[in-house]
Amino acid sequence: MKTTLDLPDELVKQMKLRAVEEGRKLKEVARDALIAGLATTKIPLKKPVIRRDKKTGLPVIQCSRKANLTPKDISDILINQEVAWFNDLS
């Protein structure tokens, strides 16, 4: 999956240097750095539960802990849920 990230210039510079030093592609270095960073997460991340509000019929995202979600984060969660629902129908 392709995505766009806003990263500090200095961080991108460090990743590019590492990619050159290791003879790898920038996207490989970025992927491995993200995987390593997520592996060190001490709090297990639970999949959010999405339900429908009984009064409005709108989706409600329930998180196990206080979440700092941006509208983009919420959009991504809902799109992924729709894809999962669609795939379940197939």
PDB file of N, CA and C in Angstrom:
ATOM      1  N   MET A   1       0.848  -1.163   0.000  1.00  0.00           N
ATOM      2  CA  MET A   1       0.000   0.000   0.000  1.00  0.00           C
ATOM      3  C   MET A   1       0.903   1.238   0.000  1.00  0.00           C
ATOM      4  N   LYS A   2       0.536   2.200  -0.799  1.00  0.00           N
ATOM      5  CA  LYS A   2       1.285   3.450  -0.836  1.00  0.00           C
ATOM      6  C   LYS A   2       0.610   4.459   0.075  1.00  0.00           C
ATOM      7  N   THR A   3       1.425   5.304   0.682  1.00  0.00           N
ATOM      8  CA  THR A   3       0.898   6.374   1.528  1.00  0.00           C
ATOM      9  C   THR A   3       1.847   7.563   1.474  1.00  0.00           C
ATOM     10  N   THR A   4       1.378   8.701   1.914  1.00  0.00           N
ATOM     11  CA  THR A   4       2.199   9.908   1.958  1.00  0.00           C
ATOM     12  C   THR A   4       2.359  10.324   3.410  1.00  0.00           C
ATOM     13  N   LEU A   5       3.587  10.591   3.810  1.00  0.00           N
ATOM     14  CA  LEU A   5       3.876  11.022   5.174  1.00  0.00           C
ATOM     15  C   LEU A   5       4.604  12.355   5.145  1.00  0.00           C
ATOM     16  N   ASP A   6       4.311  13.196   6.123  1.00  0.00           N
ATOM     17  CA  ASP A   6       5.059  14.431   6.327  1.00  0.00           C
ATOM     18  C   ASP A   6       6.117  14.155   7.373  1.00  0.00           C
ATOM     19  N   LEU A   7       7.374  14.130   6.982  1.00  0.00           N
ATOM     20  CA  LEU A   7       8.467  13.836   7.900  1.00  0.00           C
ATOM     21  C   LEU A   7       9.424  15.019   7.954  1.00  0.00           C
ATOM     22  N   PRO A   8      10.075  15.223   9.105  1.00  0.00           N
ATOM     23  CA  PRO A   8      11.058  16.293   9.206  1.00  0.00           C
ATOM     24  C   PRO A   8      12.207  16.063   8.218  1.00  0.00           C
ATOM     25  N   ASP A   9      12.691  17.141   7.636  1.00  0.00           N
ATOM     26  CA  ASP A   9      13.771  17.048   6.642  1.00  0.00           C
ATOM     27  C   ASP A   9      14.981  16.298   7.186  1.00  0.00           C
ATOM     28  N   GLU A  10      15.345  16.566   8.438  1.00  0.00           N
ATOM     29  CA  GLU A  10      16.525  15.923   9.026  1.00  0.00           C
ATOM     30  C   GLU A  10      16.342  14.409   9.125  1.00  0.00           C
ATOM     31  N   LEU A  11      15.144  13.969   9.436  1.00  0.00           N
ATOM     32  CA  LEU A  11      14.868  12.536   9.523  1.00  0.00           C
ATOM     33  C   LEU A  11      14.992  11.877   8.151  1.00  0.00           C
ATOM     34  N   VAL A  12      14.445  12.508   7.134  1.00  0.00           N
ATOM     35  CA  VAL A  12      14.533  11.968   5.775  1.00  0.00           C
ATOM     36  C   VAL A  12      15.990  11.915   5.332  1.00  0.00           C
ATOM     37  N   LYS A  13      16.742  12.949   5.679  1.00  0.00           N
ATOM     38  CA  LYS A  13      18.175  12.982   5.325  1.00  0.00           C
ATOM     39  C   LYS A  13      18.906  11.800   5.973  1.00  0.00           C
ATOM     40  N   GLN A  14      18.603  11.538   7.258  1.00  0.00           N
ATOM     41  CA  GLN A  14      19.244  10.413   7.949  1.00  0.00           C
ATOM     42  C   GLN A  14      18.862   9.079   7.307  1.00  0.00           C
ATOM     43  N   MET A  15      17.602   8.945   6.928  1.00  0.00           N
ATOM     44  CA  MET A  15      17.167   7.697   6.295  1.00  0.00           C
ATOM     45  C   MET A  15      17.817   7.519   4.925  1.00  0.00           C
ATOM     46  N   LYS A  16      17.948   8.617   4.169  1.00  0.00           N
ATOM     47  CA  LYS A  16      18.602   8.533   2.861  1.00  0.00           C
ATOM     48  C   LYS A  16      20.060   8.136   3.006  1.00  0.00           C
ATOM     49  N   LEU A  17      20.744   8.730   3.992  1.00  0.00           N
ATOM     50  CA  LEU A  17      22.146   8.374   4.228  1.00  0.00           C
ATOM     51  C   LEU A  17      22.285   6.901   4.600  1.00  0.00           C
ATOM     52  N   ARG A  18      21.403   6.431   5.453  1.00  0.00           N
ATOM     53  CA  ARG A  18      21.456   5.015   5.841  1.00  0.00           C
ATOM     54  C   ARG A  18      21.199   4.120   4.630  1.00  0.00           C
ATOM     55  N   ALA A  19      20.260   4.505   3.785  1.00  0.00           N
ATOM     56  CA  ALA A  19      19.953   3.719   2.589  1.00  0.00           C
ATOM     57  C   ALA A  19      21.180   3.621   1.685  1.00  0.00           C
ATOM     58  N   VAL A  20      21.871   4.746   1.498  1.00  0.00           N
ATOM     59  CA  VAL A  20      23.077   4.744   0.662  1.00  0.00           C
ATOM     60  C   VAL A  20      24.162   3.891   1.299  1.00  0.00           C
ATOM     61  N   GLU A  21      24.372   4.063   2.611  1.00  0.00           N
ATOM     62  CA  GLU A  21      25.405   3.301   3.322  1.00  0.00           C
ATOM     63  C   GLU A  21      25.160   1.792   3.233  1.00  0.00           C
ATOM     64  N   GLU A  22      23.894   1.393   3.285  1.00  0.00           N
ATOM     65  CA  GLU A  22      23.554  -0.025   3.291  1.00  0.00           C
ATOM     66  C   GLU A  22      23.232  -0.569   1.903  1.00  0.00           C
ATOM     67  N   GLY A  23      23.264   0.315   0.899  1.00  0.00           N
ATOM     68  CA  GLY A  23      22.956  -0.123  -0.462  1.00  0.00           C
ATOM     69  C   GLY A  23      21.516  -0.581  -0.615  1.00  0.00           C
ATOM     70  N   ARG A  24      20.615   0.110   0.074  1.00  0.00           N
ATOM     71  CA  ARG A  24      19.202  -0.258   0.046  1.00  0.00           C
ATOM     72  C   ARG A  24      18.376   0.905  -0.471  1.00  0.00           C
ATOM     73  N   LYS A  25      17.105   0.637  -0.731  1.00  0.00           N
ATOM     74  CA  LYS A  25      16.183   1.682  -1.161  1.00  0.00           C
ATOM     75  C   LYS A  25      15.661   2.427   0.066  1.00  0.00           C
ATOM     76  N   LEU A  26      15.327   3.710  -0.134  1.00  0.00           N
ATOM     77  CA  LEU A  26      14.790   4.526   0.950  1.00  0.00           C
ATOM     78  C   LEU A  26      13.525   3.901   1.530  1.00  0.00           C
ATOM     79  N   LYS A  27      12.659   3.383   0.671  1.00  0.00           N
ATOM     80  CA  LYS A  27      11.405   2.806   1.169  1.00  0.00           C
ATOM     81  C   LYS A  27      11.651   1.575   2.043  1.00  0.00           C
ATOM     82  N   GLU A  28      12.726   0.837   1.772  1.00  0.00           N
ATOM     83  CA  GLU A  28      13.055  -0.324   2.602  1.00  0.00           C
ATOM     84  C   GLU A  28      13.518   0.114   3.986  1.00  0.00           C
ATOM     85  N   VAL A  29      14.351   1.154   4.012  1.00  0.00           N
ATOM     86  CA  VAL A  29      14.841   1.681   5.293  1.00  0.00           C
ATOM     87  C   VAL A  29      13.673   2.229   6.108  1.00  0.00           C
ATOM     88  N   ALA A  30      12.771   2.967   5.458  1.00  0.00           N
ATOM     89  CA  ALA A  30      11.617   3.537   6.151  1.00  0.00           C
ATOM     90  C   ALA A  30      10.724   2.424   6.695  1.00  0.00           C
ATOM     91  N   ARG A  31      10.455   1.409   5.881  1.00  0.00           N
ATOM     92  CA  ARG A  31       9.609   0.284   6.317  1.00  0.00           C
ATOM     93  C   ARG A  31      10.209  -0.406   7.536  1.00  0.00           C
ATOM     94  N   ASP A  32      11.517  -0.709   7.466  1.00  0.00           N
ATOM     95  CA  ASP A  32      12.169  -1.411   8.566  1.00  0.00           C
ATOM     96  C   ASP A  32      12.198  -0.564   9.840  1.00  0.00           C
ATOM     97  N   ALA A  33      12.363   0.753   9.688  1.00  0.00           N
ATOM     98  CA  ALA A  33      12.368   1.638  10.854  1.00  0.00           C
ATOM     99  C   ALA A  33      10.988   1.658  11.508  1.00  0.00           C
ATOM    100  N   LEU A  34       9.938   1.686  10.699  1.00  0.00           N
ATOM    101  CA  LEU A  34       8.576   1.667  11.252  1.00  0.00           C
ATOM    102  C   LEU A  34       8.278   0.338  11.944  1.00  0.00           C
ATOM    103  N   ILE A  35       8.681  -0.750  11.335  1.00  0.00           N
ATOM    104  CA  ILE A  35       8.466  -2.069  11.935  1.00  0.00           C
ATOM    105  C   ILE A  35       9.194  -2.165  13.271  1.00  0.00           C
ATOM    106  N   ALA A  36      10.441  -1.720  13.297  1.00  0.00           N
ATOM    107  CA  ALA A  36      11.224  -1.768  14.539  1.00  0.00           C
ATOM    108  C   ALA A  36      10.606  -0.871  15.609  1.00  0.00           C
ATOM    109  N   GLY A  37      10.142   0.288  15.213  1.00  0.00           N
ATOM    110  CA  GLY A  37       9.523   1.200  16.168  1.00  0.00           C
ATOM    111  C   GLY A  37       8.233   0.638  16.744  1.00  0.00           C
ATOM    112  N   LEU A  38       7.419   0.034  15.907  1.00  0.00           N
ATOM    113  CA  LEU A  38       6.170  -0.558  16.387  1.00  0.00           C
ATOM    114  C   LEU A  38       6.422  -1.770  17.276  1.00  0.00           C
ATOM    115  N   ALA A  39       7.505  -2.478  17.025  1.00  0.00           N
ATOM    116  CA  ALA A  39       7.833  -3.658  17.823  1.00  0.00           C
ATOM    117  C   ALA A  39       8.201  -3.282  19.251  1.00  0.00           C
ATOM    118  N   THR A  40       8.629  -2.047  19.477  1.00  0.00           N
ATOM    119  CA  THR A  40       9.019  -1.616  20.819  1.00  0.00           C
ATOM    120  C   THR A  40       7.855  -1.028  21.603  1.00  0.00           C
ATOM    121  N   THR A  41       6.667  -0.974  21.003  1.00  0.00           N
ATOM    122  CA  THR A  41       5.493  -0.438  21.685  1.00  0.00           C
ATOM    123  C   THR A  41       5.179  -1.303  22.895  1.00  0.00           C
ATOM    124  N   LYS A  42       5.104  -0.687  24.060  1.00  0.00           N
ATOM    125  CA  LYS A  42       4.864  -1.441  25.288  1.00  0.00           C
ATOM    126  C   LYS A  42       3.382  -1.672  25.540  1.00  0.00           C
ATOM    127  N   ILE A  43       2.520  -0.762  25.073  1.00  0.00           N
ATOM    128  CA  ILE A  43       1.091  -0.909  25.266  1.00  0.00           C
ATOM    129  C   ILE A  43       0.535  -1.658  24.059  1.00  0.00           C
ATOM    130  N   PRO A  44      -0.062  -2.824  24.280  1.00  0.00           N
ATOM    131  CA  PRO A  44      -0.627  -3.538  23.130  1.00  0.00           C
ATOM    132  C   PRO A  44      -1.767  -2.724  22.522  1.00  0.00           C
ATOM    133  N   LEU A  45      -1.701  -2.557  21.218  1.00  0.00           N
ATOM    134  CA  LEU A  45      -2.730  -1.798  20.526  1.00  0.00           C
ATOM    135  C   LEU A  45      -3.874  -2.734  20.167  1.00  0.00           C
ATOM    136  N   LYS A  46      -5.067  -2.358  20.580  1.00  0.00           N
ATOM    137  CA  LYS A  46      -6.233  -3.161  20.261  1.00  0.00           C
ATOM    138  C   LYS A  46      -6.931  -2.556  19.062  1.00  0.00           C
ATOM    139  N   LYS A  47      -7.528  -3.412  18.279  1.00  0.00           N
ATOM    140  CA  LYS A  47      -8.287  -2.956  17.123  1.00  0.00           C
ATOM    141  C   LYS A  47      -9.511  -2.201  17.620  1.00  0.00           C
ATOM    142  N   PRO A  48      -9.764  -1.008  17.088  1.00  0.00           N
ATOM    143  CA  PRO A  48     -10.941  -0.266  17.553  1.00  0.00           C
ATOM    144  C   PRO A  48     -12.231  -0.986  17.158  1.00  0.00           C
ATOM    145  N   VAL A  49     -13.230  -0.867  18.019  1.00  0.00           N
ATOM    146  CA  VAL A  49     -14.543  -1.449  17.757  1.00  0.00           C
ATOM    147  C   VAL A  49     -15.415  -0.369  17.141  1.00  0.00           C
ATOM    148  N   ILE A  50     -16.031  -0.681  16.029  1.00  0.00           N
ATOM    149  CA  ILE A  50     -16.908   0.275  15.365  1.00  0.00           C
ATOM    150  C   ILE A  50     -18.334  -0.257  15.460  1.00  0.00           C
ATOM    151  N   ARG A  51     -19.214   0.574  15.999  1.00  0.00           N
ATOM    152  CA  ARG A  51     -20.620   0.201  16.108  1.00  0.00           C
ATOM    153  C   ARG A  51     -21.461   1.359  15.573  1.00  0.00           C
ATOM    154  N   ARG A  52     -22.744   1.129  15.454  1.00  0.00           N
ATOM    155  CA  ARG A  52     -23.652   2.180  14.987  1.00  0.00           C
ATOM    156  C   ARG A  52     -24.423   2.744  16.170  1.00  0.00           C
ATOM    157  N   ASP A  53     -24.508   4.064  16.241  1.00  0.00           N
ATOM    158  CA  ASP A  53     -25.302   4.720  17.265  1.00  0.00           C
ATOM    159  C   ASP A  53     -26.777   4.409  17.030  1.00  0.00           C
ATOM    160  N   LYS A  54     -27.492   4.016  18.084  1.00  0.00           N
ATOM    161  CA  LYS A  54     -28.897   3.613  17.937  1.00  0.00           C
ATOM    162  C   LYS A  54     -29.786   4.773  17.512  1.00  0.00           C
ATOM    163  N   LYS A  55     -29.495   5.983  17.994  1.00  0.00           N
ATOM    164  CA  LYS A  55     -30.334   7.138  17.670  1.00  0.00           C
ATOM    165  C   LYS A  55     -30.064   7.693  16.281  1.00  0.00           C
ATOM    166  N   THR A  56     -28.785   7.835  15.938  1.00  0.00           N
ATOM    167  CA  THR A  56     -28.432   8.511  14.678  1.00  0.00           C
ATOM    168  C   THR A  56     -28.099   7.558  13.543  1.00  0.00           C
ATOM    169  N   GLY A  57     -27.699   6.339  13.893  1.00  0.00           N
ATOM    170  CA  GLY A  57     -27.270   5.396  12.862  1.00  0.00           C
ATOM    171  C   GLY A  57     -25.850   5.654  12.377  1.00  0.00           C
ATOM    172  N   LEU A  58     -25.186   6.649  12.985  1.00  0.00           N
ATOM    173  CA  LEU A  58     -23.823   6.982  12.571  1.00  0.00           C
ATOM    174  C   LEU A  58     -22.824   6.037  13.225  1.00  0.00           C
ATOM    175  N   PRO A  59     -21.682   5.797  12.565  1.00  0.00           N
ATOM    176  CA  PRO A  59     -20.665   4.927  13.163  1.00  0.00           C
ATOM    177  C   PRO A  59     -20.014   5.594  14.374  1.00  0.00           C
ATOM    178  N   VAL A  60     -19.755   4.792  15.409  1.00  0.00           N
ATOM    179  CA  VAL A  60     -19.070   5.253  16.612  1.00  0.00           C
ATOM    180  C   VAL A  60     -17.845   4.378  16.783  1.00  0.00           C
ATOM    181  N   ILE A  61     -16.679   5.003  16.953  1.00  0.00           N
ATOM    182  CA  ILE A  61     -15.428   4.263  17.129  1.00  0.00           C
ATOM    183  C   ILE A  61     -15.133   4.209  18.626  1.00  0.00           C
ATOM    184  N   GLN A  62     -15.057   2.995  19.168  1.00  0.00           N
ATOM    185  CA  GLN A  62     -14.750   2.816  20.581  1.00  0.00           C
ATOM    186  C   GLN A  62     -13.304   2.364  20.716  1.00  0.00           C
ATOM    187  N   CYS A  63     -12.543   3.086  21.529  1.00  0.00           N
ATOM    188  CA  CYS A  63     -11.136   2.760  21.752  1.00  0.00           C
ATOM    189  C   CYS A  63     -10.948   2.283  23.185  1.00  0.00           C
ATOM    190  N   SER A  64      -9.929   1.468  23.410  1.00  0.00           N
ATOM    191  CA  SER A  64      -9.677   0.931  24.740  1.00  0.00           C
ATOM    192  C   SER A  64      -8.980   1.947  25.639  1.00  0.00           C
ATOM    193  N   ARG A  65      -8.414   2.977  25.077  1.00  0.00           N
ATOM    194  CA  ARG A  65      -7.761   4.021  25.864  1.00  0.00           C
ATOM    195  C   ARG A  65      -7.992   5.346  25.178  1.00  0.00           C
ATOM    196  N   LYS A  66      -7.683   6.424  25.868  1.00  0.00           N
ATOM    197  CA  LYS A  66      -7.877   7.742  25.295  1.00  0.00           C
ATOM    198  C   LYS A  66      -7.076   7.843  24.005  1.00  0.00           C
ATOM    199  N   ALA A  67      -7.742   8.215  22.952  1.00  0.00           N
ATOM    200  CA  ALA A  67      -7.097   8.273  21.643  1.00  0.00           C
ATOM    201  C   ALA A  67      -6.997   9.712  21.168  1.00  0.00           C
ATOM    202  N   ASN A  68      -5.924  10.007  20.497  1.00  0.00           N
ATOM    203  CA  ASN A  68      -5.731  11.317  19.889  1.00  0.00           C
ATOM    204  C   ASN A  68      -5.817  11.102  18.378  1.00  0.00           C
ATOM    205  N   LEU A  69      -7.042  10.970  17.879  1.00  0.00           N
ATOM    206  CA  LEU A  69      -7.258  10.654  16.474  1.00  0.00           C
ATOM    207  C   LEU A  69      -7.545  11.913  15.681  1.00  0.00           C
ATOM    208  N   THR A  70      -6.925  12.005  14.529  1.00  0.00           N
ATOM    209  CA  THR A  70      -7.203  13.099  13.612  1.00  0.00           C
ATOM    210  C   THR A  70      -8.365  12.677  12.714  1.00  0.00           C
ATOM    211  N   PRO A  71      -8.997  13.622  12.031  1.00  0.00           N
ATOM    212  CA  PRO A  71     -10.035  13.234  11.076  1.00  0.00           C
ATOM    213  C   PRO A  71      -9.520  12.237  10.039  1.00  0.00           C
ATOM    214  N   LYS A  72      -8.262  12.358   9.641  1.00  0.00           N
ATOM    215  CA  LYS A  72      -7.662  11.430   8.674  1.00  0.00           C
ATOM    216  C   LYS A  72      -7.586  10.026   9.265  1.00  0.00           C
ATOM    217  N   ASP A  73      -7.178   9.936  10.550  1.00  0.00           N
ATOM    218  CA  ASP A  73      -7.121   8.630  11.219  1.00  0.00           C
ATOM    219  C   ASP A  73      -8.494   7.969  11.224  1.00  0.00           C
ATOM    220  N   ILE A  74      -9.501   8.746  11.569  1.00  0.00           N
ATOM    221  CA  ILE A  74     -10.864   8.217  11.625  1.00  0.00           C
ATOM    222  C   ILE A  74     -11.318   7.777  10.237  1.00  0.00           C
ATOM    223  N   SER A  75     -11.011   8.576   9.239  1.00  0.00           N
ATOM    224  CA  SER A  75     -11.365   8.224   7.867  1.00  0.00           C
ATOM    225  C   SER A  75     -10.709   6.906   7.465  1.00  0.00           C
ATOM    226  N   ASP A  76      -9.437   6.746   7.784  1.00  0.00           N
ATOM    227  CA  ASP A  76      -8.723   5.506   7.440  1.00  0.00           C
ATOM    228  C   ASP A  76      -9.353   4.299   8.128  1.00  0.00           C
ATOM    229  N   ILE A  77      -9.714   4.452   9.410  1.00  0.00           N
ATOM    230  CA  ILE A  77     -10.337   3.351  10.141  1.00  0.00           C
ATOM    231  C   ILE A  77     -11.652   2.956   9.483  1.00  0.00           C
ATOM    232  N   LEU A  78     -12.468   3.954   9.143  1.00  0.00           N
ATOM    233  CA  LEU A  78     -13.766   3.663   8.544  1.00  0.00           C
ATOM    234  C   LEU A  78     -13.629   3.042   7.157  1.00  0.00           C
ATOM    235  N   ILE A  79     -12.696   3.525   6.371  1.00  0.00           N
ATOM    236  CA  ILE A  79     -12.473   2.950   5.036  1.00  0.00           C
ATOM    237  C   ILE A  79     -12.017   1.502   5.157  1.00  0.00           C
ATOM    238  N   ASN A  80     -11.085   1.238   6.079  1.00  0.00           N
ATOM    239  CA  ASN A  80     -10.611  -0.130   6.268  1.00  0.00           C
ATOM    240  C   ASN A  80     -11.741  -1.045   6.728  1.00  0.00           C
ATOM    241  N   GLN A  81     -12.629  -0.509   7.575  1.00  0.00           N
ATOM    242  CA  GLN A  81     -13.775  -1.311   8.037  1.00  0.00           C
ATOM    243  C   GLN A  81     -14.714  -1.622   6.880  1.00  0.00           C
ATOM    244  N   GLU A  82     -14.966  -0.626   6.029  1.00  0.00           N
ATOM    245  CA  GLU A  82     -15.831  -0.860   4.866  1.00  0.00           C
ATOM    246  C   GLU A  82     -15.232  -1.910   3.940  1.00  0.00           C
ATOM    247  N   VAL A  83     -13.940  -1.846   3.726  1.00  0.00           N
ATOM    248  CA  VAL A  83     -13.271  -2.835   2.888  1.00  0.00           C
ATOM    249  C   VAL A  83     -13.427  -4.218   3.498  1.00  0.00           C
ATOM    250  N   ALA A  84     -13.253  -4.314   4.821  1.00  0.00           N
ATOM    251  CA  ALA A  84     -13.393  -5.613   5.502  1.00  0.00           C
ATOM    252  C   ALA A  84     -14.822  -6.133   5.370  1.00  0.00           C
ATOM    253  N   TRP A  85     -15.803  -5.242   5.558  1.00  0.00           N
ATOM    254  CA  TRP A  85     -17.205  -5.659   5.420  1.00  0.00           C
ATOM    255  C   TRP A  85     -17.491  -6.127   4.000  1.00  0.00           C
ATOM    256  N   PHE A  86     -16.968  -5.398   3.026  1.00  0.00           N
ATOM    257  CA  PHE A  86     -17.183  -5.771   1.628  1.00  0.00           C
ATOM    258  C   PHE A  86     -16.552  -7.121   1.329  1.00  0.00           C
ATOM    259  N   ASN A  87     -15.322  -7.323   1.833  1.00  0.00           N
ATOM    260  CA  ASN A  87     -14.635  -8.607   1.602  1.00  0.00           C
ATOM    261  C   ASN A  87     -15.368  -9.760   2.267  1.00  0.00           C
ATOM    262  N   ASP A  88     -16.011  -9.496   3.420  1.00  0.00           N
ATOM    263  CA  ASP A  88     -16.779 -10.547   4.092  1.00  0.00           C
ATOM    264  C   ASP A  88     -18.002 -10.944   3.274  1.00  0.00           C
ATOM    265  N   LEU A  89     -18.548 -10.005   2.497  1.00  0.00           N
ATOM    266  CA  LEU A  89     -19.705 -10.305   1.676  1.00  0.00           C
ATOM    267  C   LEU A  89     -19.355 -11.153   0.462  1.00  0.00           C
ATOM    268  N   SER A  90     -18.103 -11.058   0.050  1.00  0.00           N
ATOM    269  CA  SER A  90     -17.655 -11.785  -1.157  1.00  0.00           C
ATOM    270  C   SER A  90     -17.471 -13.253  -0.913  1.00  0.00           C
TER     271      SER A  90
END
